[in-house]
PDB file of C-alpha atoms in Angstrom:
ATOM      1  CA  MET A 298     -83.921  64.979 -93.507  1.00  0.00           C
ATOM      2  CA  ILE A 299     -82.572  66.567 -90.300  1.00  0.00           C
ATOM      3  CA  GLU A 300     -83.401  66.102 -86.626  1.00  0.00           C
ATOM      4  CA  LYS A 301     -86.311  68.094 -85.222  1.00  0.00           C
ATOM      5  CA  ARG A 302     -84.132  69.948 -82.719  1.00  0.00           C
ATOM      6  CA  HIS A 303     -82.118  71.467 -85.598  1.00  0.00           C
ATOM      7  CA  TYR A 304     -85.138  71.921 -87.855  1.00  0.00           C
ATOM      8  CA  TYR A 305     -87.022  74.022 -85.322  1.00  0.00           C
ATOM      9  CA  SER A 306     -84.042  76.231 -84.544  1.00  0.00           C
ATOM     10  CA  LEU A 307     -83.633  76.952 -88.252  1.00  0.00           C
ATOM     11  CA  LEU A 308     -87.323  77.823 -88.530  1.00  0.00           C
ATOM     12  CA  LEU A 309     -86.968  80.220 -85.595  1.00  0.00           C
ATOM     13  CA  PHE A 310     -84.241  82.015 -87.540  1.00  0.00           C
ATOM     14  CA  PHE A 311     -86.890  83.683 -89.733  1.00  0.00           C
ATOM     15  CA  ILE A 312     -89.271  84.779 -86.970  1.00  0.00           C
ATOM     16  CA  PRO A 313     -87.316  87.763 -85.516  1.00  0.00           C
ATOM     17  CA  GLN A 314     -86.498  88.966 -89.025  1.00  0.00           C
ATOM     18  CA  THR A 315     -90.125  88.746 -90.097  1.00  0.00           C
ATOM     19  CA  ILE A 316     -91.279  90.624 -87.014  1.00  0.00           C
ATOM     20  CA  GLY A 317     -88.571  93.253 -87.439  1.00  0.00           C
ATOM     21  CA  THR A 318     -89.393  93.772 -91.119  1.00  0.00           C
ATOM     22  CA  SER A 319     -93.120  94.046 -90.364  1.00  0.00           C
ATOM     23  CA  ILE A 320     -92.538  96.681 -87.671  1.00  0.00           C
ATOM     24  CA  GLN A 321     -90.186  98.556 -89.996  1.00  0.00           C
ATOM     25  CA  MET A 322     -92.882  98.649 -92.712  1.00  0.00           C
ATOM     26  CA  LEU A 323     -95.466  99.960 -90.251  1.00  0.00           C
ATOM     27  CA  CYS A 324     -93.180 102.485 -88.573  1.00  0.00           C
ATOM     28  CA  TYR A 325     -91.448 104.443 -91.300  1.00  0.00           C
ATOM     29  CA  GLY A 326     -87.973 105.651 -90.425  1.00  0.00           C
ATOM     30  CA  VAL A 327     -87.343 103.020 -87.737  1.00  0.00           C
ATOM     31  CA  THR A 328     -84.931 100.168 -88.589  1.00  0.00           C
ATOM     32  CA  TYR A 329     -85.812  96.866 -86.953  1.00  0.00           C
ATOM     33  CA  ASN A 330     -84.796  94.478 -89.706  1.00  0.00           C
ATOM     34  CA  TRP A 331     -81.143  94.336 -88.587  1.00  0.00           C
ATOM     35  CA  THR A 332     -82.227  93.923 -84.963  1.00  0.00           C
ATOM     36  CA  GLY A 333     -84.227  90.907 -86.061  1.00  0.00           C
ATOM     37  CA  MET A 334     -81.213  89.594 -87.943  1.00  0.00           C
ATOM     38  CA  MET A 335     -79.078  89.930 -84.815  1.00  0.00           C
ATOM     39  CA  LEU A 336     -81.618  87.989 -82.726  1.00  0.00           C
ATOM     40  CA  SER A 337     -81.799  85.307 -85.428  1.00  0.00           C
ATOM     41  CA  LEU A 338     -78.028  84.897 -85.413  1.00  0.00           C
ATOM     42  CA  LEU A 339     -78.085  84.607 -81.615  1.00  0.00           C
ATOM     43  CA  ILE A 340     -80.614  81.779 -81.888  1.00  0.00           C
ATOM     44  CA  ILE A 341     -78.321  79.873 -84.261  1.00  0.00           C
ATOM     45  CA  TYR A 342     -75.274  80.640 -82.102  1.00  0.00           C
ATOM     46  CA  PHE A 343     -76.871  79.280 -78.927  1.00  0.00           C
ATOM     47  CA  ASN A 344     -78.038  76.223 -80.837  1.00  0.00           C
ATOM     48  CA  ILE A 345     -74.461  75.587 -82.007  1.00  0.00           C
ATOM     49  CA  GLN A 346     -73.166  76.077 -78.453  1.00  0.00           C
ATOM     50  CA  ASP A 347     -75.740  73.633 -77.121  1.00  0.00           C
ATOM     51  CA  ARG A 348     -74.814  71.091 -79.782  1.00  0.00           C
ATOM     52  CA  GLY A 349     -71.117  71.428 -78.939  1.00  0.00           C
ATOM     53  CA  LEU A 350     -71.756  70.766 -75.256  1.00  0.00           C
ATOM     54  CA  ASN A 351     -74.049  67.799 -75.776  1.00  0.00           C
ATOM     55  CA  THR A 352     -72.584  65.910 -78.727  1.00  0.00           C
ATOM     56  CA  ASP A 353     -69.538  63.743 -79.305  1.00  0.00           C
ATOM     57  CA  TYR A 354     -67.115  65.765 -81.424  1.00  0.00           C
ATOM     58  CA  LEU A 355     -65.931  62.761 -83.465  1.00  0.00           C
ATOM     59  CA  THR A 356     -69.147  60.955 -84.377  1.00  0.00           C
ATOM     60  CA  GLY A 357     -71.742  63.723 -84.076  1.00  0.00           C
ATOM     61  CA  VAL A 358     -74.084  61.698 -81.849  1.00  0.00           C
ATOM     62  CA  TYR A 359     -74.958  62.704 -78.289  1.00  0.00           C
ATOM     63  CA  ASN A 360     -72.311  62.351 -75.586  1.00  0.00           C
ATOM     64  CA  ARG A 361     -72.461  60.655 -72.173  1.00  0.00           C
ATOM     65  CA  ARG A 362     -73.462  63.897 -70.457  1.00  0.00           C
ATOM     66  CA  GLN A 363     -76.567  64.266 -72.605  1.00  0.00           C
ATOM     67  CA  LEU A 364     -77.315  60.542 -72.370  1.00  0.00           C
ATOM     68  CA  ASP A 365     -77.420  60.615 -68.577  1.00  0.00           C
ATOM     69  CA  GLY A 366     -79.871  63.495 -68.531  1.00  0.00           C
ATOM     70  CA  TYR A 367     -82.024  62.002 -71.276  1.00  0.00           C
ATOM     71  CA  ILE A 368     -82.431  58.540 -69.798  1.00  0.00           C
ATOM     72  CA  ASN A 369     -83.121  59.918 -66.321  1.00  0.00           C
ATOM     73  CA  GLY A 370     -85.917  61.959 -67.853  1.00  0.00           C
ATOM     74  CA  LYS A 371     -87.303  58.891 -69.652  1.00  0.00           C
ATOM     75  CA  ILE A 372     -87.300  56.934 -66.398  1.00  0.00           C
ATOM     76  CA  ARG A 373     -89.084  59.739 -64.528  1.00  0.00           C
ATOM     77  CA  ASN A 374     -91.764  59.968 -67.215  1.00  0.00           C
ATOM     78  CA  SER A 375     -92.279  56.224 -67.630  1.00  0.00           C
ATOM     79  CA  ALA A 376     -95.447  54.547 -66.378  1.00  0.00           C
ATOM     80  CA  ASP A 377     -97.471  51.384 -66.871  1.00  0.00           C
ATOM     81  CA  GLY A 378     -98.016  51.080 -70.608  1.00  0.00           C
ATOM     82  CA  LYS A 379     -95.640  53.986 -71.297  1.00  0.00           C
ATOM     83  CA  SER A 380     -92.019  52.950 -71.329  1.00  0.00           C
ATOM     84  CA  PHE A 381     -88.966  52.927 -73.581  1.00  0.00           C
ATOM     85  CA  SER A 382     -86.311  50.573 -74.919  1.00  0.00           C
ATOM     86  CA  ALA A 383     -82.530  50.759 -74.967  1.00  0.00           C
ATOM     87  CA  ILE A 384     -79.858  49.002 -77.000  1.00  0.00           C
ATOM     88  CA  LEU A 385     -76.248  48.908 -75.806  1.00  0.00           C
ATOM     89  CA  ILE A 386     -73.873  48.301 -78.716  1.00  0.00           C
ATOM     90  CA  ASP A 387     -70.225  47.331 -78.536  1.00  0.00           C
ATOM     91  CA  LEU A 388     -67.979  47.471 -81.603  1.00  0.00           C
ATOM     92  CA  ASN A 389     -66.162  44.128 -81.582  1.00  0.00           C
ATOM     93  CA  ASP A 390     -62.383  44.000 -82.118  1.00  0.00           C
ATOM     94  CA  PHE A 391     -62.103  47.787 -82.223  1.00  0.00           C
ATOM     95  CA  LYS A 392     -58.662  47.630 -80.588  1.00  0.00           C
ATOM     96  CA  SER A 393     -57.389  45.361 -83.341  1.00  0.00           C
ATOM     97  CA  ILE A 394     -58.589  47.869 -85.971  1.00  0.00           C
ATOM     98  CA  ASN A 395     -56.642  50.611 -84.203  1.00  0.00           C
ATOM     99  CA  ASP A 396     -53.549  48.433 -83.770  1.00  0.00           C
ATOM    100  CA  LYS A 397     -53.529  47.101 -87.310  1.00  0.00           C
ATOM    101  CA  PHE A 398     -54.610  50.140 -89.345  1.00  0.00           C
ATOM    102  CA  GLY A 399     -54.009  53.118 -87.059  1.00  0.00           C
ATOM    103  CA  HIS A 400     -56.184  55.433 -85.003  1.00  0.00           C
ATOM    104  CA  GLU A 401     -57.353  57.439 -88.003  1.00  0.00           C
ATOM    105  CA  THR A 402     -58.850  54.299 -89.493  1.00  0.00           C
ATOM    106  CA  GLY A 403     -60.271  53.472 -86.077  1.00  0.00           C
ATOM    107  CA  ASP A 404     -62.035  56.843 -86.091  1.00  0.00           C
ATOM    108  CA  GLU A 405     -63.497  55.961 -89.492  1.00  0.00           C
ATOM    109  CA  ALA A 406     -64.814  52.706 -88.045  1.00  0.00           C
ATOM    110  CA  LEU A 407     -66.603  54.637 -85.288  1.00  0.00           C
ATOM    111  CA  LYS A 408     -68.128  56.996 -87.853  1.00  0.00           C
ATOM    112  CA  ASP A 409     -69.208  54.037 -89.988  1.00  0.00           C
ATOM    113  CA  THR A 410     -70.809  52.514 -86.901  1.00  0.00           C
ATOM    114  CA  VAL A 411     -72.875  55.664 -86.406  1.00  0.00           C
ATOM    115  CA  GLY A 412     -73.778  55.644 -90.098  1.00  0.00           C
ATOM    116  CA  ILE A 413     -75.118  52.106 -89.777  1.00  0.00           C
ATOM    117  CA  LEU A 414     -77.133  53.048 -86.698  1.00  0.00           C
ATOM    118  CA  ARG A 415     -78.571  56.131 -88.398  1.00  0.00           C
ATOM    119  CA  LYS A 416     -79.582  54.047 -91.380  1.00  0.00           C
ATOM    120  CA  SER A 417     -81.211  51.420 -89.175  1.00  0.00           C
ATOM    121  CA  LEU A 418     -83.175  53.682 -86.837  1.00  0.00           C
ATOM    122  CA  ARG A 419     -85.899  56.277 -86.997  1.00  0.00           C
ATOM    123  CA  LEU A 420     -84.968  59.933 -87.296  1.00  0.00           C
ATOM    124  CA  ASN A 421     -85.954  60.763 -83.718  1.00  0.00           C
ATOM    125  CA  ASP A 422     -84.397  57.757 -81.999  1.00  0.00           C
ATOM    126  CA  PHE A 423     -81.776  58.869 -79.491  1.00  0.00           C
ATOM    127  CA  VAL A 424     -78.201  57.751 -80.242  1.00  0.00           C
ATOM    128  CA  ALA A 425     -75.271  58.466 -77.918  1.00  0.00           C
ATOM    129  CA  ARG A 426     -71.671  57.422 -77.576  1.00  0.00           C
ATOM    130  CA  PHE A 427     -71.499  55.654 -74.233  1.00  0.00           C
ATOM    131  CA  GLY A 428     -67.723  55.667 -74.201  1.00  0.00           C
ATOM    132  CA  GLY A 429     -64.873  54.337 -76.330  1.00  0.00           C
ATOM    133  CA  ASP A 430     -66.393  51.881 -78.784  1.00  0.00           C
ATOM    134  CA  GLU A 431     -69.790  51.588 -77.094  1.00  0.00           C
ATOM    135  CA  PHE A 432     -73.008  53.294 -78.181  1.00  0.00           C
ATOM    136  CA  VAL A 433     -76.496  53.483 -76.712  1.00  0.00           C
ATOM    137  CA  VAL A 434     -79.774  53.764 -78.592  1.00  0.00           C
ATOM    138  CA  ILE A 435     -82.947  54.808 -76.763  1.00  0.00           C
ATOM    139  CA  MET A 436     -86.300  54.422 -78.505  1.00  0.00           C
ATOM    140  CA  ASP A 437     -89.907  55.120 -77.592  1.00  0.00           C
ATOM    141  CA  ILE A 438     -90.775  51.442 -77.981  1.00  0.00           C
ATOM    142  CA  ASN A 439     -92.436  49.249 -75.368  1.00  0.00           C
ATOM    143  CA  ASN A 440     -93.147  46.348 -77.704  1.00  0.00           C
ATOM    144  CA  ARG A 441     -90.606  43.537 -77.743  1.00  0.00           C
ATOM    145  CA  GLU A 442     -91.327  42.599 -81.347  1.00  0.00           C
ATOM    146  CA  LEU A 443     -90.683  46.154 -82.558  1.00  0.00           C
ATOM    147  CA  LEU A 444     -87.486  46.250 -80.524  1.00  0.00           C
ATOM    148  CA  LYS A 445     -86.315  43.004 -82.091  1.00  0.00           C
ATOM    149  CA  GLN A 446     -87.091  44.393 -85.552  1.00  0.00           C
ATOM    150  CA  ALA A 447     -84.849  47.388 -84.842  1.00  0.00           C
ATOM    151  CA  VAL A 448     -82.031  45.082 -83.721  1.00  0.00           C
ATOM    152  CA  ASN A 449     -82.479  42.961 -86.847  1.00  0.00           C
ATOM    153  CA  ARG A 450     -82.265  46.063 -89.052  1.00  0.00           C
ATOM    154  CA  ILE A 451     -78.959  46.968 -87.427  1.00  0.00           C
ATOM    155  CA  SER A 452     -77.619  43.435 -87.987  1.00  0.00           C
ATOM    156  CA  SER A 453     -78.804  43.439 -91.594  1.00  0.00           C
ATOM    157  CA  ASN A 454     -77.159  46.783 -92.319  1.00  0.00           C
ATOM    158  CA  ILE A 455     -73.891  45.575 -90.764  1.00  0.00           C
ATOM    159  CA  GLU A 456     -73.861  42.674 -93.222  1.00  0.00           C
ATOM    160  CA  GLU A 457     -74.673  45.009 -96.095  1.00  0.00           C
ATOM    161  CA  PHE A 458     -71.846  47.338 -95.088  1.00  0.00           C
ATOM    162  CA  ASN A 459     -69.319  44.504 -94.880  1.00  0.00           C
ATOM    163  CA  GLU A 460     -70.362  43.155 -98.281  1.00  0.00           C
ATOM    164  CA  SER A 461     -70.225  46.488-100.104  1.00  0.00           C
ATOM    165  CA  SER A 462     -67.479  48.409 -98.271  1.00  0.00           C
ATOM    166  CA  ILE A 463     -63.949  48.699 -99.633  1.00  0.00           C
ATOM    167  CA  LYS A 464     -62.621  49.625 -96.167  1.00  0.00           C
ATOM    168  CA  PRO A 465     -59.781  47.400 -94.855  1.00  0.00           C
ATOM    169  CA  TYR A 466     -61.899  46.275 -91.887  1.00  0.00           C
ATOM    170  CA  LYS A 467     -65.163  44.477 -91.259  1.00  0.00           C
ATOM    171  CA  LEU A 468     -67.566  45.622 -88.571  1.00  0.00           C
ATOM    172  CA  SER A 469     -69.206  43.430 -85.967  1.00  0.00           C
ATOM    173  CA  PHE A 470     -71.488  44.436 -83.094  1.00  0.00           C
ATOM    174  CA  SER A 471     -72.448  42.811 -79.828  1.00  0.00           C
ATOM    175  CA  MET A 472     -75.795  44.092 -78.587  1.00  0.00           C
ATOM    176  CA  GLY A 473     -77.710  43.970 -75.349  1.00  0.00           C
ATOM    177  CA  TYR A 474     -81.231  45.330 -75.387  1.00  0.00           C
ATOM    178  CA  ASP A 475     -84.417  45.377 -73.361  1.00  0.00           C
ATOM    179  CA  ILE A 476     -87.541  47.350 -72.515  1.00  0.00           C
ATOM    180  CA  TYR A 477     -87.371  49.375 -69.326  1.00  0.00           C
ATOM    181  CA  ASP A 478     -89.657  47.791 -66.738  1.00  0.00           C
ATOM    182  CA  TYR A 479     -91.453  50.591 -64.918  1.00  0.00           C
ATOM    183  CA  ASN A 480     -92.430  48.293 -62.057  1.00  0.00           C
ATOM    184  CA  SER A 481     -88.795  47.385 -61.408  1.00  0.00           C
ATOM    185  CA  LYS A 482     -88.041  50.967 -60.299  1.00  0.00           C
ATOM    186  CA  MET A 483     -84.525  50.562 -61.677  1.00  0.00           C
ATOM    187  CA  LYS A 484     -82.349  53.642 -61.732  1.00  0.00           C
ATOM    188  CA  SER A 485     -80.387  54.490 -64.865  1.00  0.00           C
ATOM    189  CA  ASP A 486     -77.187  52.809 -63.637  1.00  0.00           C
ATOM    190  CA  ASP A 487     -79.094  49.631 -62.794  1.00  0.00           C
ATOM    191  CA  PHE A 488     -80.719  49.581 -66.222  1.00  0.00           C
ATOM    192  CA  PHE A 489     -77.383  50.134 -67.962  1.00  0.00           C
ATOM    193  CA  ASN A 490     -75.861  47.298 -65.919  1.00  0.00           C
ATOM    194  CA  HIS A 491     -78.770  45.096 -66.963  1.00  0.00           C
ATOM    195  CA  ILE A 492     -78.375  45.655 -70.706  1.00  0.00           C
ATOM    196  CA  ASP A 493     -74.583  45.539 -70.335  1.00  0.00           C
ATOM    197  CA  THR A 494     -74.946  42.005 -68.927  1.00  0.00           C
ATOM    198  CA  LEU A 495     -77.169  41.077 -71.880  1.00  0.00           C
ATOM    199  CA  MET A 496     -74.583  42.503 -74.271  1.00  0.00           C
ATOM    200  CA  TYR A 497     -71.776  40.594 -72.581  1.00  0.00           C
ATOM    201  CA  ASN A 498     -73.772  37.364 -72.910  1.00  0.00           C
ATOM    202  CA  ASN A 499     -74.329  38.127 -76.591  1.00  0.00           C
ATOM    203  CA  LYS A 500     -70.594  38.679 -77.060  1.00  0.00           C
ATOM    204  CA  LYS A 501     -69.742  35.359 -75.369  1.00  0.00           C
ATOM    205  CA  GLN A 502     -72.261  33.559 -77.548  1.00  0.00           C
ATOM    206  CA  GLU A 503     -70.801  35.079 -80.725  1.00  0.00           C
ATOM    207  CA  LEU A 504     -67.267  34.108 -79.657  1.00  0.00           C
ATOM    208  CA  SER A 505     -68.426  30.559 -78.972  1.00  0.00           C
ATOM    209  CA  VAL A 506     -70.055  30.353 -82.394  1.00  0.00           C
ATOM    210  CA  GLY A 507     -66.884  31.728 -83.980  1.00  0.00           C
ATOM    211  CA  ARG A 508     -64.833  28.986 -82.307  1.00  0.00           C
ATOM    212  CA  GLY A 509     -67.345  26.348 -83.353  1.00  0.00           C
ATOM    213  CA  GLU A 510     -68.388  25.531 -79.773  1.00  0.00           C
ATOM    214  CA  LEU A 511     -72.114  25.821 -80.595  1.00  0.00           C
TER     215      LEU A 511
END
């Protein structure tokens, strides 16, 4: 039910204690159990520190700092037949939610956005707050059909949220998404600009549909 990075750190909590207790049982009169406990607490402490540095304090997803390092690593490790996908998501009319209902309600809308993404994606898919009301999802997918299925799940869960929620606002996303082309040799900024353009085109299309132009 939790991400692997937290799961493993919690498992490590028991290792120093187990070792310390075992040594204490073998060497009578020597206390190593509390030393093991201290090391275990240090493991949890450093994990909490790492989480604080790399996550967005409001939504709990990764922050821009962690995103930059992660996607640069994915680009370095990509190859023919081994690539990844990214989805850039913009929360439509977020300013109007803030203006109409207040910033506290706006914060709730951002948290609800993350909840929808979590529900739509796999446990190990990378989710980060790109800035303001924009989020980025990075997935180990190099199949366009699977990528489209993920996007459709997000759209479906948005509709479900709007139908069942008693919140004073409705959520709407504009999304730009694509598979990273290894042969393009794009850097991270170039790739972000690419999916940002796709997202902007999606937003224009939705606005046109809303005005009845299509």
